[in-house]
XYZ file of C-alpha atoms in Angstrom:
748
model
C 0.080 -0.092 -0.501
C 1.191 3.855 -1.043
C 1.722 6.677 1.415
C -1.172 8.102 -1.185
C -3.785 4.840 -0.089
C -3.034 4.974 3.511
C -6.034 5.072 5.963
C -5.810 8.469 8.331
C -4.365 7.130 11.470
C -6.519 9.067 14.460
C -4.730 11.482 16.738
C -5.611 10.040 20.406
C -6.673 12.054 22.234
C -5.026 12.387 26.132
C -6.287 13.532 28.675
C -3.576 14.446 32.636
C -4.261 13.359 36.228
C -1.953 15.338 39.077
C -2.598 12.905 41.956
C -1.098 13.694 46.071
C 0.561 10.376 47.407
C 0.127 10.408 50.904
C 2.933 7.542 52.324
C 5.754 7.384 50.705
C 9.188 7.192 52.009
C 12.013 5.374 49.103
C 11.907 4.677 45.697
C 10.744 1.829 46.575
C 7.389 3.082 47.252
C 8.027 5.567 43.767
C 8.073 2.224 42.101
C 5.142 0.726 43.506
C 2.410 3.435 43.010
C 3.884 3.742 39.039
C 3.430 -0.063 38.280
C -0.014 -0.070 40.241
C -0.786 3.318 37.800
C 0.334 2.003 35.085
C -1.617 -1.764 35.193
C -4.644 0.763 34.968
C -5.949 0.279 30.775
C -5.760 3.412 28.802
C -2.704 4.038 31.513
C -0.028 5.626 28.941
C 2.235 6.845 31.442
C 3.029 7.503 34.793
C 5.228 9.273 36.638
C 5.243 9.489 40.849
C 8.009 11.912 42.639
C 8.833 11.375 45.768
C 10.128 14.680 46.822
C 6.502 16.493 46.029
C 4.829 13.275 47.055
C 2.341 13.748 44.142
C 1.971 11.537 41.096
C 1.524 12.702 36.740
C -0.525 10.597 35.343
C -1.613 10.553 30.945
C -4.190 7.893 29.141
C -6.877 7.858 26.196
C -9.187 9.740 27.337
C -12.527 8.535 29.016
C -10.322 5.096 29.188
C -9.862 5.712 33.110
C -11.551 7.404 35.794
C -9.775 9.327 38.543
C -11.147 6.780 41.808
C -9.957 4.547 39.626
C -7.093 5.902 39.791
C -7.572 6.916 43.372
C -7.682 3.785 43.988
C -5.232 1.149 42.805
C -3.045 4.106 44.813
C -4.903 3.444 48.261
C -5.247 -1.654 46.842
C -0.770 -0.741 46.858
C -1.216 0.919 50.806
C -0.881 4.494 50.489
C -3.519 7.809 50.607
C -4.047 9.204 47.027
C -6.141 12.479 46.039
C -6.811 14.801 43.423
C -4.251 17.233 43.254
C -6.837 19.662 44.042
C -8.817 17.864 46.736
C -5.170 17.344 48.731
C -5.799 19.031 52.360
C -4.121 22.823 51.860
C -2.787 22.534 55.435
C -1.857 19.100 54.939
C 1.925 19.089 55.221
C 1.533 21.307 57.920
C -0.287 18.937 60.123
C 2.143 16.276 59.367
C 5.029 18.089 60.709
C 3.551 18.568 63.420
C 2.391 15.415 64.152
C 5.859 14.176 63.139
C 7.870 16.823 66.105
C 4.997 15.232 68.596
C 6.080 12.190 67.942
C 9.942 12.719 67.665
C 9.912 14.132 70.762
C 7.835 10.885 72.608
C 9.962 9.152 71.730
C 13.361 11.026 72.571
C 11.505 10.830 76.236
C 10.977 8.146 75.367
C 14.673 6.037 74.057
C 16.653 8.164 76.134
C 16.286 5.962 79.763
C 17.327 3.681 77.718
C 20.140 4.721 76.320
C 21.333 6.877 78.621
C 23.564 3.146 81.385
C 24.667 3.007 78.209
C 26.547 6.618 77.712
C 27.103 6.634 81.926
C 28.513 3.607 81.553
C 31.768 5.307 79.609
C 32.447 7.048 82.506
C 32.398 4.406 84.896
C 28.725 4.270 86.442
C 27.187 1.353 86.061
C 23.405 1.896 86.685
C 20.805 -0.422 84.687
C 17.011 -0.183 84.061
C 15.254 -2.855 85.717
C 14.081 -4.954 82.883
C 9.598 -4.642 82.781
C 11.090 -0.620 82.569
C 13.115 -1.332 79.608
C 10.786 -3.691 77.891
C 7.258 -1.107 79.203
C 9.412 1.856 77.971
C 11.104 -0.355 75.135
C 6.662 -1.256 73.773
C 4.950 1.991 73.624
C 7.938 2.837 71.829
C 8.198 -0.382 69.618
C 4.107 -0.285 68.653
C 2.589 3.093 68.792
C 5.400 5.499 67.603
C 6.394 1.923 65.463
C 3.378 1.808 64.058
C 3.643 3.268 61.297
C 6.522 1.024 59.927
C 4.746 -2.378 60.739
C 1.845 -0.536 58.262
C 3.785 -0.101 56.081
C 6.217 -2.865 56.034
C 2.296 -5.234 56.199
C 0.740 -4.009 53.106
C 4.801 -3.606 50.716
C 4.077 -7.596 51.340
C 0.123 -7.463 50.768
C 1.256 -5.779 47.546
C 5.002 -8.129 47.370
C 6.998 -6.102 47.277
C 9.162 -3.897 49.578
C 10.197 -0.759 51.448
C 12.683 1.046 53.428
C 8.701 0.978 56.899
C 9.172 -3.368 56.251
C 13.301 -3.467 56.789
C 12.697 -1.058 59.951
C 10.158 -3.220 60.936
C 12.233 -6.336 60.628
C 15.376 -5.271 62.117
C 13.887 -3.259 65.361
C 11.743 -6.366 65.474
C 14.715 -8.613 65.023
C 16.321 -6.809 68.607
C 12.573 -6.004 70.148
C 11.653 -9.672 70.011
C 15.834 -10.996 70.144
C 15.715 -8.945 74.470
C 11.686 -10.058 75.546
C 14.065 -13.383 75.160
C 16.457 -12.779 76.122
C 14.577 -11.421 79.537
C 12.389 -14.108 80.140
C 14.517 -17.283 79.383
C 17.719 -16.565 79.857
C 19.493 -18.245 82.272
C 21.273 -15.433 84.124
C 19.153 -12.692 86.605
C 21.052 -9.263 84.247
C 20.750 -10.709 80.920
C 21.728 -8.360 78.110
C 19.285 -7.323 76.779
C 18.608 -4.858 73.477
C 15.890 -2.743 74.339
C 17.843 0.326 73.725
C 18.575 -0.276 70.257
C 15.403 -0.927 68.721
C 13.933 1.769 71.009
C 16.779 4.809 69.930
C 16.918 3.370 65.672
C 13.229 4.057 65.316
C 13.411 7.298 67.022
C 16.139 8.294 64.973
C 14.435 6.527 62.051
C 11.577 9.730 62.689
C 14.442 12.630 63.619
C 15.134 11.565 60.312
C 11.855 11.747 58.513
C 11.542 14.415 60.628
C 14.645 16.456 59.068
C 13.474 15.062 56.078
C 10.248 16.328 55.650
C 11.403 20.213 57.563
C 14.130 20.294 54.006
C 11.726 19.060 51.579
C 9.529 21.445 52.251
C 12.626 24.098 51.138
C 12.990 23.056 48.918
C 9.384 23.518 47.480
C 9.879 26.734 48.774
C 9.601 28.717 45.145
C 6.084 28.027 44.439
C 5.002 29.175 47.430
C 7.236 32.107 47.089
C 5.075 32.681 43.806
C 2.203 31.450 44.627
C 1.817 34.835 47.382
C 2.351 36.873 44.941
C -1.189 36.023 43.399
C -3.012 39.744 44.981
C -6.885 38.253 46.645
C -8.917 41.289 45.988
C -8.247 43.720 43.149
C -9.769 47.452 42.169
C -11.878 47.370 39.732
C -13.466 51.004 38.107
C -16.631 49.951 36.556
C -19.727 52.663 35.280
C -17.426 55.203 37.265
C -17.780 52.677 40.599
C -14.385 52.406 42.926
C -15.047 48.737 43.955
C -12.507 46.361 45.904
C -13.882 42.566 44.751
C -12.459 39.220 44.559
C -9.972 38.297 41.559
C -11.272 35.663 40.840
C -14.446 37.754 40.015
C -12.547 40.575 37.510
C -13.216 40.077 33.639
C -10.700 40.422 31.240
C -11.459 44.592 29.620
C -11.933 45.471 33.555
C -9.551 48.449 34.065
C -7.987 47.876 37.255
C -6.171 50.829 39.321
C -2.798 50.564 40.464
C -2.208 52.572 43.342
C 1.978 53.544 44.167
C 2.830 50.888 46.729
C 0.553 47.643 45.660
C 1.163 45.133 43.398
C -0.753 45.440 40.470
C -3.680 42.667 40.429
C -4.110 41.439 36.239
C -2.147 41.857 33.616
C -2.921 44.575 31.378
C -2.500 47.839 29.339
C -1.489 50.706 30.481
C -4.140 53.353 29.959
C -3.538 56.131 31.405
C -0.321 56.887 33.380
C 2.929 56.300 34.039
C 5.498 54.639 36.575
C 8.593 52.090 37.655
C 7.319 48.463 38.234
C 8.935 45.741 40.151
C 9.438 43.366 38.114
C 12.197 40.846 39.697
C 9.971 37.905 40.628
C 9.783 36.967 37.222
C 12.802 38.369 35.191
C 15.620 37.971 38.455
C 16.395 41.913 37.300
C 16.416 43.780 40.365
C 16.149 47.974 38.412
C 12.693 48.705 38.103
C 11.268 49.349 34.594
C 8.932 52.458 33.384
C 6.148 52.276 31.857
C 3.743 54.379 30.640
C 0.437 54.340 28.608
C -0.018 51.362 26.238
C 2.931 49.328 28.256
C 2.253 45.537 28.914
C 2.130 45.118 32.935
C 1.858 41.424 34.794
C 0.044 40.623 37.689
C 2.392 39.882 41.068
C 4.632 43.122 40.117
C 4.698 46.231 42.765
C 4.260 49.243 40.811
C 6.284 51.982 42.706
C 5.162 55.619 42.078
C 2.027 56.943 40.486
C -1.290 56.059 39.557
C -1.908 53.855 37.064
C -5.030 52.551 34.689
C -4.289 49.111 33.785
C -7.317 47.593 31.248
C -6.803 44.100 32.355
C -5.669 41.300 29.118
C -5.987 38.251 31.067
C -6.784 36.124 33.923
C -6.676 32.568 35.832
C -4.840 30.073 34.028
C -3.878 32.352 31.418
C -1.969 34.944 33.597
C 1.736 34.964 32.960
C 1.950 34.442 37.426
C 0.002 31.661 36.665
C 1.788 29.835 33.771
C 5.244 30.327 34.927
C 3.428 28.654 38.182
C 2.836 25.736 35.791
C 6.513 25.934 34.539
C 7.876 25.549 37.591
C 5.228 22.757 38.968
C 5.765 20.488 35.585
C 9.528 20.524 35.803
C 9.772 20.102 39.603
C 7.199 16.695 39.369
C 8.996 15.720 35.869
C 11.136 12.785 36.459
C 14.173 12.911 34.673
C 15.884 10.515 32.440
C 19.060 9.374 35.521
C 15.593 8.858 37.308
C 14.459 6.003 35.661
C 17.919 3.724 36.311
C 17.387 4.197 40.621
C 13.686 2.865 39.722
C 15.050 -0.203 38.110
C 18.378 -0.400 40.929
C 15.606 0.339 43.659
C 13.329 -2.290 42.668
C 15.622 -4.531 43.763
C 16.869 -3.516 46.950
C 15.179 -4.189 49.213
C 14.848 -7.983 49.082
C 17.597 -7.969 48.340
C 19.182 -6.337 50.744
C 17.778 -9.092 53.174
C 18.784 -11.450 51.569
C 22.548 -10.270 52.876
C 20.961 -10.038 56.581
C 20.072 -13.903 56.071
C 23.030 -14.966 54.271
C 24.377 -13.288 58.133
C 23.061 -14.655 60.542
C 23.511 -17.685 59.300
C 26.798 -17.147 58.486
C 27.261 -15.399 62.272
C 25.815 -18.795 63.923
C 27.848 -20.512 61.935
C 31.235 -19.079 62.544
C 30.500 -18.127 66.509
C 28.039 -20.906 67.557
C 26.752 -16.909 68.809
C 23.174 -16.745 68.447
C 22.532 -13.290 70.094
C 25.888 -11.320 68.336
C 23.789 -12.904 65.285
C 20.631 -11.334 65.522
C 22.318 -8.292 65.767
C 24.528 -7.913 63.125
C 21.795 -9.432 60.998
C 19.850 -6.133 62.503
C 22.157 -3.595 61.778
C 22.270 -4.248 58.613
C 18.610 -3.732 57.739
C 18.734 -0.851 59.747
C 21.677 0.849 57.215
C 19.845 -0.304 54.387
C 17.144 2.101 53.809
C 16.409 3.402 50.309
C 14.990 6.454 51.246
C 18.088 8.205 49.919
C 18.376 6.933 46.228
C 14.512 8.007 46.038
C 15.211 11.974 47.104
C 18.888 12.290 44.946
C 16.990 13.237 42.287
C 13.623 14.744 42.689
C 14.471 17.093 45.151
C 18.481 18.786 43.451
C 15.694 19.188 40.253
C 13.174 21.140 42.486
C 15.910 23.875 44.169
C 17.543 23.631 40.371
C 14.132 24.892 38.964
C 13.294 26.788 41.619
C 16.455 28.917 42.428
C 15.996 29.090 38.447
C 12.932 30.218 38.070
C 13.407 33.189 40.678
C 15.939 35.051 38.268
C 13.473 34.631 35.120
C 14.986 30.793 34.160
C 11.564 28.392 33.445
C 12.383 25.005 32.506
C 9.895 22.890 31.732
C 11.165 20.162 31.676
C 13.737 17.575 33.498
C 15.156 16.613 30.798
C 15.160 20.296 29.156
C 17.782 19.850 32.058
C 19.456 17.332 32.489
C 20.377 17.625 28.272
C 21.326 21.093 29.040
C 24.684 20.188 31.769
C 26.581 18.259 28.127
C 25.946 21.409 25.361
C 28.570 21.954 23.812
C 27.183 25.109 21.079
C 24.934 27.332 20.682
C 23.797 28.845 17.912
C 21.822 32.067 18.440
C 19.207 33.499 15.731
C 20.347 37.435 15.220
C 16.775 39.869 14.862
C 15.543 40.135 18.626
C 18.080 37.037 20.696
C 21.638 38.693 20.266
C 19.547 42.798 18.668
C 16.396 44.199 19.431
C 15.004 43.509 17.250
C 13.046 46.951 16.075
C 15.785 48.471 13.852
C 15.666 52.249 11.926
C 16.085 52.941 8.451
C 19.775 54.315 8.651
C 19.446 55.562 5.242
C 17.904 55.857 2.285
C 18.236 56.527 -1.951
C 15.318 58.023 -3.844
C 16.672 57.010 -8.093
C 15.021 60.364 -9.253
C 15.649 61.820 -5.386
C 12.855 63.250 -3.499
C 13.861 60.633 -0.776
C 10.107 61.822 0.849
C 8.117 60.463 -1.955
C 10.722 57.069 -1.893
C 9.386 57.099 2.272
C 5.359 57.582 1.017
C 5.452 54.595 -1.538
C 7.093 52.346 1.433
C 4.989 53.620 3.791
C 1.960 53.477 1.938
C 2.897 49.580 0.545
C 3.739 48.596 4.153
C 0.567 50.243 6.451
C -1.268 47.746 9.204
C 2.085 44.935 8.742
C 3.756 44.241 11.970
C 7.071 43.730 10.452
C 9.992 44.923 12.186
C 10.965 46.627 9.123
C 7.356 48.044 7.207
C 7.518 49.814 11.369
C 10.638 51.540 10.687
C 9.111 53.129 7.373
C 5.739 53.843 9.322
C 7.545 55.420 12.255
C 10.885 57.492 10.370
C 7.008 58.491 7.436
C 5.705 59.927 11.046
C 8.112 61.536 12.213
C 8.890 63.468 9.093
C 4.440 64.307 8.211
C 4.756 61.980 5.246
C 2.000 61.657 3.479
C -0.083 58.204 3.711
C -2.072 56.313 0.391
C -4.079 54.128 0.050
C -2.844 49.962 -1.537
C -5.013 47.739 -3.093
C -4.040 44.269 -3.939
C -1.111 44.242 -1.351
C 0.562 40.202 -1.270
C 3.225 38.579 1.366
C 5.796 37.195 -0.855
C 7.276 34.439 0.901
C 10.631 35.165 1.598
C 11.054 37.889 -0.790
C 9.384 41.128 0.081
C 5.516 42.081 0.053
C 3.422 43.223 -3.283
C 1.106 45.876 -3.897
C -0.767 48.304 -5.941
C -1.439 51.413 -6.056
C -3.310 52.982 -8.848
C -1.608 52.087 -11.722
C 1.501 51.078 -9.955
C 2.224 47.783 -9.022
C 4.464 47.994 -6.224
C 7.578 45.812 -5.101
C 9.373 45.672 -1.652
C 10.994 43.609 -0.988
C 15.570 42.711 -0.676
C 17.877 41.358 -3.459
C 16.364 37.737 -4.395
C 12.914 39.974 -5.193
C 14.594 42.294 -7.715
C 16.899 39.605 -9.714
C 13.499 37.850 -10.277
C 11.668 40.171 -11.111
C 15.534 41.543 -13.442
C 15.395 44.411 -11.637
C 18.581 46.715 -13.878
C 20.123 48.005 -9.575
C 23.574 48.377 -11.094
C 22.647 52.904 -11.437
C 23.618 52.747 -6.844
C 25.254 49.225 -6.549
C 28.435 51.077 -5.372
C 26.266 52.549 -2.104
C 24.594 50.397 -1.244
C 27.534 47.592 -1.152
C 29.124 50.415 1.179
C 25.505 49.927 3.019
C 26.068 46.053 3.710
C 29.308 46.209 4.504
C 28.416 48.170 7.218
C 26.219 45.289 8.179
C 23.216 46.984 7.137
C 20.251 45.569 5.785
C 18.603 46.377 3.005
C 15.276 46.597 0.928
C 14.567 47.380 -3.382
C 11.218 49.254 -3.282
C 10.796 48.632 -7.629
C 7.687 50.142 -10.244
C 6.138 47.779 -12.934
C 3.689 50.301 -15.104
C 2.719 49.204 -18.867
C 5.089 45.859 -18.282
C 7.625 48.166 -17.209
C 9.974 48.100 -14.470
C 11.319 51.266 -12.743
C 14.087 51.006 -9.899
C 12.671 53.484 -7.222
C 15.248 53.516 -4.197
C 16.555 51.630 -1.706
C 16.797 51.423 2.424
C 18.695 50.189 4.675
C 18.271 48.781 8.164
C 19.736 49.365 10.901
C 19.270 47.087 14.537
C 20.959 48.109 17.899
C 22.894 45.255 19.087
C 21.865 43.761 22.812
C 24.050 45.554 25.795
C 24.217 42.697 27.234
C 24.974 39.674 23.905
C 28.400 40.460 24.146
C 28.819 39.265 28.032
C 26.703 35.760 26.658
C 29.341 34.804 24.425
C 32.395 35.401 26.413
C 30.497 33.987 29.075
C 29.707 30.766 27.094
C 32.438 30.468 25.365
C 34.729 30.920 28.650
C 33.019 27.608 29.925
C 34.135 25.814 26.776
C 30.839 26.571 24.592
C 31.142 26.878 20.702
C 28.344 29.651 19.146
C 26.666 29.609 16.136
C 24.480 32.961 14.449
C 22.014 30.759 12.054
C 20.551 34.253 11.009
C 17.899 35.117 7.722
C 20.021 38.340 6.828
C 22.383 39.067 4.585
C 25.489 37.451 4.568
C 26.886 41.305 4.976
C 24.865 42.216 8.312
C 24.950 38.535 10.187
C 29.744 38.919 8.979
C 29.533 42.185 11.122
C 27.561 40.825 14.129
C 29.168 37.553 14.086
C 32.612 39.802 13.976
C 31.739 42.191 17.179
C 30.260 40.298 19.674
C 33.241 37.583 18.688
C 31.245 34.336 17.578
C 32.336 31.463 15.789
C 30.510 30.432 12.660
C 28.022 32.374 10.951
C 25.600 31.081 8.786
C 23.307 33.518 6.697
C 20.784 34.559 4.291
C 19.239 31.446 5.371
C 15.269 30.081 4.802
C 13.439 29.880 7.900
C 12.970 26.406 6.636
C 16.964 25.509 6.698
C 17.850 26.195 9.947
C 16.692 22.767 11.545
C 19.260 21.882 8.799
C 21.511 23.180 10.013
C 20.806 22.579 13.207
C 20.688 18.983 12.764
C 24.115 19.067 10.242
C 25.538 20.375 13.584
C 24.240 17.870 15.944
C 25.907 15.059 13.355
C 29.395 16.562 14.107
C 28.620 15.475 17.137
C 27.513 18.862 19.473
C 25.089 18.461 21.504
C 22.932 21.922 20.917
C 21.150 24.688 22.430
C 19.271 26.522 19.448
C 18.623 30.058 21.037
C 14.981 31.859 19.149
C 11.941 34.381 20.169
C 10.132 33.892 16.275
C 7.779 30.865 15.064
C 10.489 30.417 12.385
C 12.746 29.512 14.716
C 10.393 26.898 16.116
C 11.597 23.913 14.496
C 15.262 24.570 14.916
C 14.284 25.215 18.900
C 12.093 21.903 18.447
C 15.078 20.381 16.388
C 18.208 20.881 18.852
C 19.388 18.980 21.509
C 17.462 21.559 23.994
C 16.034 24.826 22.595
C 15.960 28.503 24.963
C 13.646 30.816 23.974
C 12.763 34.539 25.087
C 9.410 35.758 26.520
C 10.180 38.060 23.995
C 9.315 36.918 21.460
C 6.193 34.314 19.983
C 3.874 31.748 22.360
C 5.040 28.527 19.175
C 8.644 29.880 20.336
C 7.970 29.683 23.774
C 6.127 25.966 23.974
C 8.196 24.489 21.110
C 11.239 24.874 23.592
C 12.842 23.386 27.271
C 13.885 26.181 28.392
C 12.220 29.688 28.465
C 14.022 33.581 28.798
C 12.002 35.754 31.038
C 13.508 38.341 30.318
C 15.022 38.358 27.226
C 18.371 38.861 28.094
C 20.392 37.063 25.304
C 23.171 36.400 28.575
C 20.478 34.389 30.881
C 21.514 31.728 28.682
C 24.975 30.598 30.121
C 22.433 31.026 33.668
C 19.886 28.591 31.623
C 23.795 26.398 31.442
C 25.492 26.494 34.528
C 22.151 26.375 36.722
C 21.813 23.356 34.839
C 25.464 22.034 35.236
C 25.594 22.841 39.235
C 21.928 20.802 38.904
C 23.596 18.131 37.240
C 26.547 18.144 39.550
C 24.153 17.668 41.907
C 22.341 14.729 40.959
C 25.838 13.431 40.930
C 26.906 13.938 44.458
C 23.173 13.225 45.825
C 23.625 9.680 43.966
C 27.592 9.241 45.472
C 26.563 9.697 48.441
C 23.519 7.531 48.081
C 24.998 4.676 47.056
C 28.203 5.311 48.961
C 26.019 4.435 52.202
C 24.835 1.469 51.554
C 27.861 0.277 49.878
C 30.176 0.733 52.939
C 27.648 0.259 55.428
C 26.135 -2.678 54.606
C 29.394 -4.695 54.667
C 30.052 -3.415 58.253
C 27.744 -3.846 59.593
C 27.497 -7.668 57.797
C 31.207 -7.650 59.341
C 30.356 -7.164 62.966
C 31.430 -3.758 62.767
C 28.596 -1.768 63.471
C 25.784 -1.812 66.027
C 22.480 -1.321 65.117
C 21.844 1.798 67.018
C 25.097 3.739 64.988
C 23.243 1.761 62.162
C 20.024 3.785 62.961
C 21.820 6.891 63.240
C 23.582 6.205 59.650
C 20.310 5.265 58.295
C 18.297 8.790 59.135
C 20.793 10.907 57.940
C 21.908 9.436 54.605
C 18.104 11.293 53.549
C 19.441 14.322 54.823
C 22.356 14.532 54.180
C 21.278 13.984 50.647
C 18.527 17.100 51.202
C 20.948 19.937 52.906
C 23.443 18.897 49.513
C 20.583 19.924 46.534
C 19.895 22.903 48.517
C 22.639 24.132 48.637
C 22.026 25.425 45.037
C 19.776 28.156 46.076
C 23.398 29.779 46.681
C 23.333 29.432 43.784
C 23.570 33.694 41.974
C 23.285 33.937 37.668
C 27.144 34.366 36.666
C 25.616 37.628 34.910
C 25.104 39.098 38.467
C 29.705 37.828 39.367
C 31.742 40.473 39.362
C 33.959 37.878 36.627
C 32.962 35.337 34.327
C 36.355 34.647 33.598
C 36.528 31.883 36.680
C 32.996 29.782 36.007
C 33.137 27.194 38.406
C 30.841 24.271 38.982
C 29.852 22.634 42.124
């Protein structure tokens, strides 16, 4: 069957569910929940994040219900809610409950551990056996009930987790102590009640510290959410009303006084002021705003009274979009995490086998059952997979959170992970490295009448939003040049524009268009050549009347290079990254910009469709390519690149296609985006190293009898805390552009 006769395959409509999940303690839990969700018919993908305690499920529309998803999670032993239904104070309540249990654990365990500590100083004192039993029992079966419940659920699901290891280990220690107390031949047998009680207390301490640290990694989201105003002052029918933000409509006029936070996205209709937009751009200096300028909800009005017409509300507001992007990135699972998940699936069963082997070996070698049990308990206790599950997501949460604070929005974890390997950055020119607001820097009329040349060109381009057209119209308006009606206006893709004024057809465009029309341009070739050497963009105006083609004149446009563009290129080169310029502008203009900025490679006169092919060629050479652009014509190249980086000052299409968006439109932030990616990935590697090293060192030591259960419990408790704390160091990151020097870029 050939392509022309193949039936059309309909696109599958997908729906997305966001779940909040309670009760997960380690990477094994994550794997279990994911498998339960993926077993449901119609589920295409399920991704569970331990750090955020959330699950994102993509399914075929109508194939599965929210109730089925929640039921699947609950069946394997966890509490689940739709993200919108989760209790608002859930995290605070949970943290308070953990603190109360921790304090109780410390109070009950101190009398048990004190005699051991006093013995180091020659003081021999011991609680009565029944008192030890009573204190340990309360800790074991009240404070430790969570481990039994979760461990039992894991067993029913034929899986293992951290809770199962803790329950088995502490139960063995507790059970051995009870046996010794009741059946030992000596009056004062050696009991291990303090080991089981202290281990549980240490685990509770670790979980409490971990919860606190995880809340700090999510601080970026909470900070953004706090920027949402609850009320707005709206002018309707000449009356000012204070209404809830949910009741504001598009088109409403919102009053913003000095010192107030702008309630909505909109356009200034009256007044002028300076606005603090640091929450979205990372730039601390206020931005001057006047009538006609866009304002962003959440920014702060420094001075002056503003009247703002609402243009976007709710989920379409800029702040809401930013929050969604950050939440999406933090909930996403990096490719490296999938390897960790596979390891976690077999981790707990392997640890139980090692503990059993340790018990048998020590029993056979020493003949001391007590000693064998204690060593096996130490193996069970130290082997906690918590740190493995937290290593990657906490680093991603911290990295994307601090990036968002400086106007670097990373859409997904995959973009973050790939960005650290970038070896080449390809820039678009107009709007990316330059201001994107060209102006006329020269014009030449064949008949010497520059005003008539402006009149024809401005009339032809009236209504066009093309940057070059705006430059012509602005020039004509500044000189009070008359604008005449033009009919049959038609855009010529990649070449220019045409229209009809009376009996004359006008053509305005590049040299390619002039060649197609057969226009003779030698008369002013010398002038044009000089402009091209200066890097100017050239537009020709020709007319056709009665089949006679005539050159009317020529324009030279110049675009100012952004102030930070040179610094951006220098920062990238300092980081060992090559740079390229891919533009549709002429060779002269592109070469001048590239030379001034120090860019390594220049591709000029490139059609939009060819930009993606050039990016593919760079990738074929072995480069990991990041493409930076802002326009619709850059979208294919952004999608083709390993990492797409879009300027927020450009089109929505570009931002949707790219994996990273720079909210300030500042090219210097490209280096910042790659720098935070490198640092985040380094933190992921460091975290995974520490997560594995705890077990690689701890398990053999415990198996050899060199660790008692209390020390093992402390090591296990603090393994996850150290991983989260290491990730939190990313909050100290500052953009390269904010540092005094870019000569040394040090990756932590």
